[in-house]
Short mmCIF file of C-alpha atoms and ligand atoms in Angstrom, two decimals:
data_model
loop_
_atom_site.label_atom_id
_atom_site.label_comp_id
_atom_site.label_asym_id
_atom_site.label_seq_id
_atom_site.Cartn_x
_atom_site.Cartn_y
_atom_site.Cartn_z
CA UNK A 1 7.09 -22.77 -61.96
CA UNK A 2 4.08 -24.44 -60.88
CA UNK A 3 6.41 -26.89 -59.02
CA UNK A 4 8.27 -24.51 -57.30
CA UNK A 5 4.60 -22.65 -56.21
CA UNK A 6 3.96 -26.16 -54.41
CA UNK A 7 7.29 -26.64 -52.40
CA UNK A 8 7.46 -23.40 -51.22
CA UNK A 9 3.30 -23.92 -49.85
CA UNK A 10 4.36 -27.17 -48.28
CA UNK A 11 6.94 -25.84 -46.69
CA UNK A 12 5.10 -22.70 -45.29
CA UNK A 13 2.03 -25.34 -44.17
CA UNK A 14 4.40 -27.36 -42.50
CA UNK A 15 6.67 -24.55 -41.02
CA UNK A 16 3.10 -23.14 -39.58
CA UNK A 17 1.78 -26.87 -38.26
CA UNK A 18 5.19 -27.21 -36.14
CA UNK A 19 5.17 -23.24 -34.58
CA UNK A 20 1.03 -24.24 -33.55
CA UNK A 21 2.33 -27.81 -32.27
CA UNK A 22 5.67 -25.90 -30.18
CA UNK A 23 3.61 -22.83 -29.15
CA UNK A 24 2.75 -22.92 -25.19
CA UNK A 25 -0.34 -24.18 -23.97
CA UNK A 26 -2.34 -21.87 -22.40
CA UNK A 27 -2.24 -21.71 -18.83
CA UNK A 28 -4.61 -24.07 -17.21
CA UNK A 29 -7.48 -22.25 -16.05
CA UNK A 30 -8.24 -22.36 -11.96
CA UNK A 31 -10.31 -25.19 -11.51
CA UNK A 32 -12.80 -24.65 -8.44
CA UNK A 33 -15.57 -25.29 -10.03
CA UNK A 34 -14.04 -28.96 -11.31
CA UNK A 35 -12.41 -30.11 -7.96
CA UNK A 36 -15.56 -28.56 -6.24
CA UNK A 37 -13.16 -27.38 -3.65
CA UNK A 38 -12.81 -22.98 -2.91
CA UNK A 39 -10.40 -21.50 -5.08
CA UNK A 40 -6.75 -21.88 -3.97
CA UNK A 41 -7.31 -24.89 -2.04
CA UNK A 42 -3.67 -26.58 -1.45
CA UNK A 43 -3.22 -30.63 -2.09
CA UNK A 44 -2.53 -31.02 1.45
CA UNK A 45 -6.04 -29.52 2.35
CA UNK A 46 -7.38 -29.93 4.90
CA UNK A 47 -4.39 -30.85 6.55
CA UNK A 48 -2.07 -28.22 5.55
CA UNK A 49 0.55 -26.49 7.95
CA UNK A 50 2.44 -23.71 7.84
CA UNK A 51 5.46 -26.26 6.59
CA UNK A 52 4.01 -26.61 3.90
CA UNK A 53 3.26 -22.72 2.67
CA UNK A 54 5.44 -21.12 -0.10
CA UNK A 55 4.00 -16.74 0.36
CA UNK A 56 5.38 -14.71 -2.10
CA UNK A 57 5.47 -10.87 -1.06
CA UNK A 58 6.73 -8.81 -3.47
CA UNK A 59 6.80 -5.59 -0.74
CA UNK A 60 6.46 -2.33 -3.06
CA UNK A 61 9.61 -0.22 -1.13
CA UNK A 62 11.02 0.83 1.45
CA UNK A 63 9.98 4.49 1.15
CA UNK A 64 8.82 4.96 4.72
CA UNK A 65 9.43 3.94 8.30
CA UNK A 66 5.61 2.38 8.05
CA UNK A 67 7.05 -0.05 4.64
CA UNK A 68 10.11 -1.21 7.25
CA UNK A 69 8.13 -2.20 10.10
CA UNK A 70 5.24 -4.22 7.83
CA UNK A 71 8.41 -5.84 5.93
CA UNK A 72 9.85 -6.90 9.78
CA UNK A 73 5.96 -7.81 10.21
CA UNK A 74 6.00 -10.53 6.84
CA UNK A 75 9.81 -11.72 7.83
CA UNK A 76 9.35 -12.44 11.70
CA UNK A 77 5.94 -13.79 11.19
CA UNK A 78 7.30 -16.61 8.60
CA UNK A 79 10.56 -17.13 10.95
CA UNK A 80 7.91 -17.64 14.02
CA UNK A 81 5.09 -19.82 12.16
CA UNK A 82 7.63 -21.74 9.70
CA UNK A 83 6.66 -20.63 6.29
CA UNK A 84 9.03 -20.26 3.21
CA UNK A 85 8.50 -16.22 2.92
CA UNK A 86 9.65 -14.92 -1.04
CA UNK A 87 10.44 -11.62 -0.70
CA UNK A 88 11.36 -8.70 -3.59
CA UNK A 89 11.43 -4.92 -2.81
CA UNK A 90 9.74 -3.35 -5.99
CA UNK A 91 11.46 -0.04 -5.05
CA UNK A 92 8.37 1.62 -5.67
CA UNK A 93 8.22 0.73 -9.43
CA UNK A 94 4.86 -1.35 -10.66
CA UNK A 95 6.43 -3.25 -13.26
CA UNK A 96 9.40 -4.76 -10.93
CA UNK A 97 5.99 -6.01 -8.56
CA UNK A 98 4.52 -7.39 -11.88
CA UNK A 99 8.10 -9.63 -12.70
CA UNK A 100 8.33 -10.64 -9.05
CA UNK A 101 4.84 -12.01 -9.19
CA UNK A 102 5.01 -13.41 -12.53
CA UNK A 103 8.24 -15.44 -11.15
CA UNK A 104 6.31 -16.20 -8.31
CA UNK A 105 3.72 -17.83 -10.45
CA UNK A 106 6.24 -19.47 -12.56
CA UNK A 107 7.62 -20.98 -8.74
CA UNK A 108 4.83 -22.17 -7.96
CA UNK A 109 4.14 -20.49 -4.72
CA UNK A 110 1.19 -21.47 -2.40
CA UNK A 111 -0.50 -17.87 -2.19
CA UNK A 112 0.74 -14.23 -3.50
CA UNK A 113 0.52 -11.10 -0.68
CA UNK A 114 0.57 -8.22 -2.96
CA UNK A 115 1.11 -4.88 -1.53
CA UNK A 116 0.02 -2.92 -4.78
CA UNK A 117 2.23 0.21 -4.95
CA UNK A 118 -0.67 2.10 -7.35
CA UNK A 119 -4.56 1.27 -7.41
CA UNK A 120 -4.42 0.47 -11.10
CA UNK A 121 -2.87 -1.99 -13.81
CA UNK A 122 -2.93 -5.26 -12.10
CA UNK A 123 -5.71 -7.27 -14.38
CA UNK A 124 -3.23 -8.80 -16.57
CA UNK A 125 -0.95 -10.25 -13.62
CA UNK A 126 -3.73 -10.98 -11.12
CA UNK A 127 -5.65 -13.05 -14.61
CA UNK A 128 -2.12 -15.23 -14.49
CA UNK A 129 -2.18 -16.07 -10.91
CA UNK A 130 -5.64 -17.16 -11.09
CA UNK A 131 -5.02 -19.08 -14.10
CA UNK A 132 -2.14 -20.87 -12.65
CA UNK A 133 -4.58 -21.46 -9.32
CA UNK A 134 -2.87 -19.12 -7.27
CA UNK A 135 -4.49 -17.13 -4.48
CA UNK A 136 -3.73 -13.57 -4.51
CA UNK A 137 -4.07 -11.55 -1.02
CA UNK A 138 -4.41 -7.50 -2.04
CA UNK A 139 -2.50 -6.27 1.28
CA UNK A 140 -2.29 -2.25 2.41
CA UNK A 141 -3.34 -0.49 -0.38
CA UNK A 142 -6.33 -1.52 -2.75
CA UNK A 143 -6.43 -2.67 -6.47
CA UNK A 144 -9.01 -0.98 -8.82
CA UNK A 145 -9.12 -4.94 -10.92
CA UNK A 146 -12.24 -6.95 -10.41
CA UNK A 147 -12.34 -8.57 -6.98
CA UNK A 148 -13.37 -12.00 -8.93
CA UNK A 149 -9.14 -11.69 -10.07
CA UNK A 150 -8.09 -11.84 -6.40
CA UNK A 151 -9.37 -13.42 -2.81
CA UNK A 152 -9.27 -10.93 -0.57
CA UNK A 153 -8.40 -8.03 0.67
CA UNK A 154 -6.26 -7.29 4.45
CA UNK A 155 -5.24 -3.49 4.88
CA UNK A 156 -6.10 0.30 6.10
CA UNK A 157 -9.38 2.02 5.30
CA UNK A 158 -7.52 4.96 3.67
CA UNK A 159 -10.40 7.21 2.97
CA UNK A 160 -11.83 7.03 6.97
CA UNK A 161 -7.79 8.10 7.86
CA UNK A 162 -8.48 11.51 5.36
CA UNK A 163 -11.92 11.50 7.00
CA UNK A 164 -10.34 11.28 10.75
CA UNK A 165 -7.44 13.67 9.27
CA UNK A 166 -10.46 16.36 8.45
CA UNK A 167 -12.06 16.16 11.63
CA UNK A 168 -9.01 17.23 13.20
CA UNK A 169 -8.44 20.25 11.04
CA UNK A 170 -12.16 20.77 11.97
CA UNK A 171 -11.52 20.57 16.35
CA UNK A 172 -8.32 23.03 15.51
CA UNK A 173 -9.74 25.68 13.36
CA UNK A 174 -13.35 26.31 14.29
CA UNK A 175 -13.22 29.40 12.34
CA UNK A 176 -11.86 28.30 9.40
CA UNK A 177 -8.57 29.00 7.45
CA UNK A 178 -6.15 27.19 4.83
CA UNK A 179 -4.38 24.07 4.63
CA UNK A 180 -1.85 22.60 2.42
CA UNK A 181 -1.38 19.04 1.84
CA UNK A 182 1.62 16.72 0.96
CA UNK A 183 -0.07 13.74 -0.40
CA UNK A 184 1.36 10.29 -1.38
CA UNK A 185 2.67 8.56 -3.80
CA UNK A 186 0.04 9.68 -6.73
CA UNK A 187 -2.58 7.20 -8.32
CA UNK A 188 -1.65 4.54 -4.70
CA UNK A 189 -4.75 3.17 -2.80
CA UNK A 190 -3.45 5.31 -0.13
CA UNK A 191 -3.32 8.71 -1.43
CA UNK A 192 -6.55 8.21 -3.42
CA UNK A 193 -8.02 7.19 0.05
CA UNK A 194 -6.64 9.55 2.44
CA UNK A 195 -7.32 12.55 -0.51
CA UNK A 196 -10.89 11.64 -0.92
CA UNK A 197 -11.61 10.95 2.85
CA UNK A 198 -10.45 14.77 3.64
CA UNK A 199 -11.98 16.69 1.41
CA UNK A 200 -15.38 14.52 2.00
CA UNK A 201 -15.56 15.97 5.80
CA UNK A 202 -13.57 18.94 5.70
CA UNK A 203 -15.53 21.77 7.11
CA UNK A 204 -16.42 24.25 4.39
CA UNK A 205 -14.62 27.28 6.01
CA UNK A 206 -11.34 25.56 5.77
CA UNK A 207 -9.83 25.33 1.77
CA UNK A 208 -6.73 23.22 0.60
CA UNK A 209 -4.76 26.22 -0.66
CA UNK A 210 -2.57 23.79 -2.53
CA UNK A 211 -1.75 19.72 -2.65
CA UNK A 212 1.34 18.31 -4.28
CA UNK A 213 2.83 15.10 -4.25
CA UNK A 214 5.77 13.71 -1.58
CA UNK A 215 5.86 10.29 -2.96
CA UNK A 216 5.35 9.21 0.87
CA UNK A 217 9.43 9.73 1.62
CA UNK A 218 10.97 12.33 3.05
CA UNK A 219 13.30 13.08 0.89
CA UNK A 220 11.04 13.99 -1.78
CA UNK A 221 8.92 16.39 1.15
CA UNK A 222 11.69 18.74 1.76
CA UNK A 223 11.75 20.71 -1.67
CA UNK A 224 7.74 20.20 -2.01
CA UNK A 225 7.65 22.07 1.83
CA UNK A 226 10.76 24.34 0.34
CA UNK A 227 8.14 25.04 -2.82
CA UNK A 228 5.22 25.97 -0.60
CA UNK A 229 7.32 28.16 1.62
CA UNK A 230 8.15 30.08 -1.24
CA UNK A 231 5.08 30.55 -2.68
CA UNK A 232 2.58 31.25 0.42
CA UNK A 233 3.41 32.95 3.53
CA UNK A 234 2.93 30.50 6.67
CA UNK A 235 -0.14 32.03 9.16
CA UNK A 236 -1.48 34.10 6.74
CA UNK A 237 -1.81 32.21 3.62
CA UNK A 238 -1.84 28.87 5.31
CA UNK A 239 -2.57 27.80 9.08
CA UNK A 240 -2.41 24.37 8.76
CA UNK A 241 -0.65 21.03 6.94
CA UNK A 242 -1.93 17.66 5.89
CA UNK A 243 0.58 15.38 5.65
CA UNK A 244 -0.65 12.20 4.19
CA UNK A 245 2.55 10.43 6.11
CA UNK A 246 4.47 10.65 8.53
CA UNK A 247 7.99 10.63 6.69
CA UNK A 248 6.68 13.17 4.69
CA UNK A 249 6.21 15.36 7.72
CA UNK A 250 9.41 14.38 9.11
CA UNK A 251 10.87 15.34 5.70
CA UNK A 252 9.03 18.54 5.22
CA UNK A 253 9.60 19.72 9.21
CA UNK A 254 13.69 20.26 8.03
CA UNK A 255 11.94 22.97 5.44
CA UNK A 256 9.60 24.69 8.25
CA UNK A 257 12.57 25.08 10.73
CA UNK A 258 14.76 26.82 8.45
CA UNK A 259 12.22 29.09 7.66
CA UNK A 260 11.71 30.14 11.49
CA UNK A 261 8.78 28.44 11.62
CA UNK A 262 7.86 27.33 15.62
CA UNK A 263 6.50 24.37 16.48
CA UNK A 264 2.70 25.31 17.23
CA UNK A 265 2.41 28.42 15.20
CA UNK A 266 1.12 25.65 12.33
CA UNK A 267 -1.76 22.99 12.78
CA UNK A 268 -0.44 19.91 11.69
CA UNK A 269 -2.42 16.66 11.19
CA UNK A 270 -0.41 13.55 9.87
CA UNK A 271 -1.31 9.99 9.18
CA UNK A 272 0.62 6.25 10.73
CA UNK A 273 1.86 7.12 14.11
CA UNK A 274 5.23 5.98 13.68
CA UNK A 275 7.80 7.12 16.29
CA UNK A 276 9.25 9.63 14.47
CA UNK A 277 5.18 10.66 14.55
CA UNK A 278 5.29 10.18 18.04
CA UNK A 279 8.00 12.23 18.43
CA UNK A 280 6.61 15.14 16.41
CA UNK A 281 3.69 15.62 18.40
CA UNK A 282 6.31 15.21 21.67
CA UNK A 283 7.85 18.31 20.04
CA UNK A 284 4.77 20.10 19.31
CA UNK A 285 4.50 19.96 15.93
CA UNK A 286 2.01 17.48 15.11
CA UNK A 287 -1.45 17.95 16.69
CA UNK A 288 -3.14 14.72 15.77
CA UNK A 289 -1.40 11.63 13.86
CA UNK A 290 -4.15 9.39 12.29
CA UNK A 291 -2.94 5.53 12.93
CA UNK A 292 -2.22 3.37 9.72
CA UNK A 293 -0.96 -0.15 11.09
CA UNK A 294 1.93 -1.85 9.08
CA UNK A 295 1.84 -5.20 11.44
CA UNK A 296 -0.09 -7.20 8.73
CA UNK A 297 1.78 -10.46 8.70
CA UNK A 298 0.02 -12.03 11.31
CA UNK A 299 -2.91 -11.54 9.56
CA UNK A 300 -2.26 -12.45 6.29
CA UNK A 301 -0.32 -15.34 7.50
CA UNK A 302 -3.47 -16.43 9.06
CA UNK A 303 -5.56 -16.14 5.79
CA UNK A 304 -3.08 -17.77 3.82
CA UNK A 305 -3.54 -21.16 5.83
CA UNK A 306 -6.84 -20.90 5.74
CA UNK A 307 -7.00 -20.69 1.88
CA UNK A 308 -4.60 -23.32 1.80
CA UNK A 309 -6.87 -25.58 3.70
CA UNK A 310 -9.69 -24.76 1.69
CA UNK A 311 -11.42 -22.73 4.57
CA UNK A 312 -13.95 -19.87 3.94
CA UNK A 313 -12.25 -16.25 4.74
CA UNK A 314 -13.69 -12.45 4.67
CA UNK A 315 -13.15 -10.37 1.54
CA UNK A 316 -12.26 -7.23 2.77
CA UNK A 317 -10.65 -7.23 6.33
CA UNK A 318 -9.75 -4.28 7.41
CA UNK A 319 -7.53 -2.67 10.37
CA UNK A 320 -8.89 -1.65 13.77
CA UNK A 321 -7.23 2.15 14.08
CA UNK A 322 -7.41 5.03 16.27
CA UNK A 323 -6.24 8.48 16.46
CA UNK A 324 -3.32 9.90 18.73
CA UNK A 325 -2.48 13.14 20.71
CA UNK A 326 0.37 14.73 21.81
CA UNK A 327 -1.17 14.59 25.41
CA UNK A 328 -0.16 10.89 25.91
CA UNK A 329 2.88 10.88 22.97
CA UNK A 330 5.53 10.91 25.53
CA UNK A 331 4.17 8.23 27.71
CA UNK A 332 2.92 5.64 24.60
CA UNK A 333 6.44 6.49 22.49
CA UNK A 334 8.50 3.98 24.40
CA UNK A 335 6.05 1.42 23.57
CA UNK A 336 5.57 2.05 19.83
CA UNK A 337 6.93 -1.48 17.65
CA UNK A 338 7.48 1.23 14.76
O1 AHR B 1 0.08 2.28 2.19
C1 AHR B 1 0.44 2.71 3.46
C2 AHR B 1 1.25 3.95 3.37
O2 AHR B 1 2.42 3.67 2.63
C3 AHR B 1 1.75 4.51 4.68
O3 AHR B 1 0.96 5.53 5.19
C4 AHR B 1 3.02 5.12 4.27
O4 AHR B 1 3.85 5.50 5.31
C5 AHR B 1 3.54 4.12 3.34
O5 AHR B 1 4.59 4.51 2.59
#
């Protein structure tokens, strides 16, 4: 018996020595501090070229004519400079952006552009790719993780668009009134932005009657537009429309011209200035459309060589934008690149 007590221990001790001896190491921790070079500094530093850049770019969609044109932005900006571009399309699900950058890290890229489809959840992945000593580049939207996870951030200050959104509600309808809003894709950096920035300078004589989510596509607009028209009477419950996109508004126009509604009898504020944005304040339905720029390769491209190299970058760099009017829509719409 007591024989049998002291196989079956060996065996256990030894069964439990080889699973600690086969088990992975850890993940070697980023070593700036040891080579005494910035984090993410390439071996070729300081002679690195864009030759020799791997970017991954897991791109969150393709939900909107914006997500097109900044993909086209990434792809012709690696086919011009020379870099090796690896791209996914998350279709607007986290955890497919969390397995293409977790197979980007096991690739070995040079430096991670992540386009974070929601603000939160990214402290486990972004801890991996700083472990393995990769550079992470938040672009667009924003991450809620600890800036120490990532290097920087390129994109859109999404709460000055709501704020810029407001003041046009404010120039339209001096004496007040209603609004409803079609807001993003819920819990993104740019819904949270653009949500916060509107209500934070909205004049106090004009209430959001109602908000509800469009996901930022159009096709998910219509039956949230179809939803409001049945619930509030357009002009006297509501006199105006946010639209925190311009799909969205594209989407949700289908819903306002089926129920008789004319362009102009509604003020309508909407956020990118995409052509079809363009062409909504051509028609008259738009008032104002609050620029968001999607043409952040260049950029980012930029930033990545420069991290490569071991050069000092900004944290947070973010996009020159303006406002536009239907006054000049018809002569700038020819010369929109999206
Ligand atoms: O994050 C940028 C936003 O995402 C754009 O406003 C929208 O069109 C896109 O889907």
């Amino acid at each position: 018996m007591f024989r049998a007590k002291t196989i079956l221990f060996t065996i256990v001790m030894v069964a439990a020595l080889v699973l600690v001896a086969c088990a992975p190491a850890a993940a070697p921790a980023a070593a700036p501090a040891a080579s005494g070079k910035p984090f993410g500094t390439a071996k070729c530093a300081p002679n690195c070229t864009y030759k020799d850049m791997t970017m991954c770019f897991p791109q969150l969609g393709a939900e909107s004519d914006w997500r097109t044109a900044d993909t086209a932005s990434f792809k012709s900006e690696a086919t011009k400079d020379g870099f090796n571009l690896v791209f996914s399309d998350a279709q607007q699900k986290q955890e497919n952006q969390i397995s293409a950058v977790r197979a980007c890290i096991q690739q070995g890229v040079s430096v991670i552009a992540l386009p974070p489809v929601v603000e939160d959840g990214w402290d486990a992945v972004l801890t991996e790719a700083h472990n393995a000593g990769i550079p992470v580049i938040v672009v667009d939207r924003t991450v809620s993780a600890d800036p120490s996870l990532y290097a920087a951030h390129i994109g859109s200050n999404m709460e000055l668009e709501g704020n810029r959104a407001a003041a046009e509600f404010n120039k339209a309808m001096p004496n007040g009134g209603s609004i409803l809003e079609i807001s993003g894709t819920t819990g993104s950096g740019a819904a949270v932005g653009r949500s916060k920035g509107i209500r934070e300078k909205l004049n106090s004589n004009i209430k959001i009657l109602d908000s509800q989510t469009g996901n930022f596509t159009r096709a998910e607009a219509l039956p949230v537009m179809q939803a409001f028209l049945q619930k509030y009477k357009a002009g006297t419950d509501f006199q105006g429309i946010f639209f925190q996109n311009d799909d969205m508004g594209i989407g949700a126009l289908e819903a306002l011209k089926a129920a008789g509604i004319k362009p102009g009898d509604l003020k309508i504020v909407s956020v990118d200035g995409t052509r079809g944005g363009f062409q909504a304040m051509v028609d008259g339905w738009f008032i104002a459309d609050v620029e968001c720029n999607p043409l952040l390769g260049p950029q980012v491209a930029d930033m990545s060589l420069k991290l490569m190299n071991g050069q000092a970058i900004d944290k947070e760099v973010l996009t020159n934008e303006t406002v536009y009017y239907p006054d000049n829509a018809a002569q700038l719409l020819p010369t929109r690149q999206y």
